[in-house]
Amino acid sequence: MRNVKVSGYQLLVYIAYGFYILFGLTWFLITLKSGQFNFTAFFIVAAFGSQVYYRHIFTNLIFGILCLVGSIFFLLEVVSKFDLMAKDAQFDGFIKSLLGLSLLSIVMSVILIFSYTKLSFKDK
């Protein structure tokens, strides 16, 4: 076994992988429990699972951009669905957790996007 030193940014990328795998797996299991097969959630788990194994840097950029677009859409969907721009909007624990999850997803996607520049020129 080789001694491979993992940088701080690589650790953040692995945390982002873990976040999206757990997010997709949770989503997949919840929909599977209701009797439906969710292809989107399955694709998220399969794509990020293979990315953990292969660690292709350009794929990080592509996944980061796709996840950023999806995360912004998720945030806007939460704001729209619960009418959070109204003056009398109620922010209960569920809504706060959905907002926090979407903002965390945006942060994780930005980590994946910047991993392309941070990790691609590391050896040069």
PDB file of N, CA and C in Angstrom, residues 83-89:
ATOM      1  N   ASP A  83     -43.780  29.787  -0.639  1.00  0.00           N
ATOM      2  CA  ASP A  83     -44.059  31.220  -0.731  1.00  0.00           C
ATOM      3  C   ASP A  83     -43.266  32.001   0.329  1.00  0.00           C
ATOM      4  N   LEU A  84     -41.960  31.831   0.290  1.00  0.00           N
ATOM      5  CA  LEU A  84     -41.105  32.416   1.318  1.00  0.00           C
ATOM      6  C   LEU A  84     -40.808  33.898   1.098  1.00  0.00           C
ATOM      7  N   MET A  85     -41.229  34.452  -0.006  1.00  0.00           N
ATOM      8  CA  MET A  85     -41.012  35.872  -0.245  1.00  0.00           C
ATOM      9  C   MET A  85     -42.177  36.727   0.276  1.00  0.00           C
ATOM     10  N   ALA A  86     -43.209  36.083   0.783  1.00  0.00           N
ATOM     11  CA  ALA A  86     -44.349  36.816   1.330  1.00  0.00           C
ATOM     12  C   ALA A  86     -43.982  37.435   2.677  1.00  0.00           C
ATOM     13  N   LYS A  87     -44.704  38.495   3.058  1.00  0.00           N
ATOM     14  CA  LYS A  87     -44.422  39.171   4.333  1.00  0.00           C
ATOM     15  C   LYS A  87     -44.713  38.283   5.526  1.00  0.00           C
ATOM     16  N   ASP A  88     -45.732  37.459   5.416  1.00  0.00           N
ATOM     17  CA  ASP A  88     -46.124  36.608   6.546  1.00  0.00           C
ATOM     18  C   ASP A  88     -45.646  35.159   6.381  1.00  0.00           C
ATOM     19  N   ALA A  89     -44.523  34.967   5.737  1.00  0.00           N
ATOM     20  CA  ALA A  89     -43.994  33.617   5.509  1.00  0.00           C
ATOM     21  C   ALA A  89     -43.568  32.986   6.835  1.00  0.00           C
TER      22      ALA A  89
END
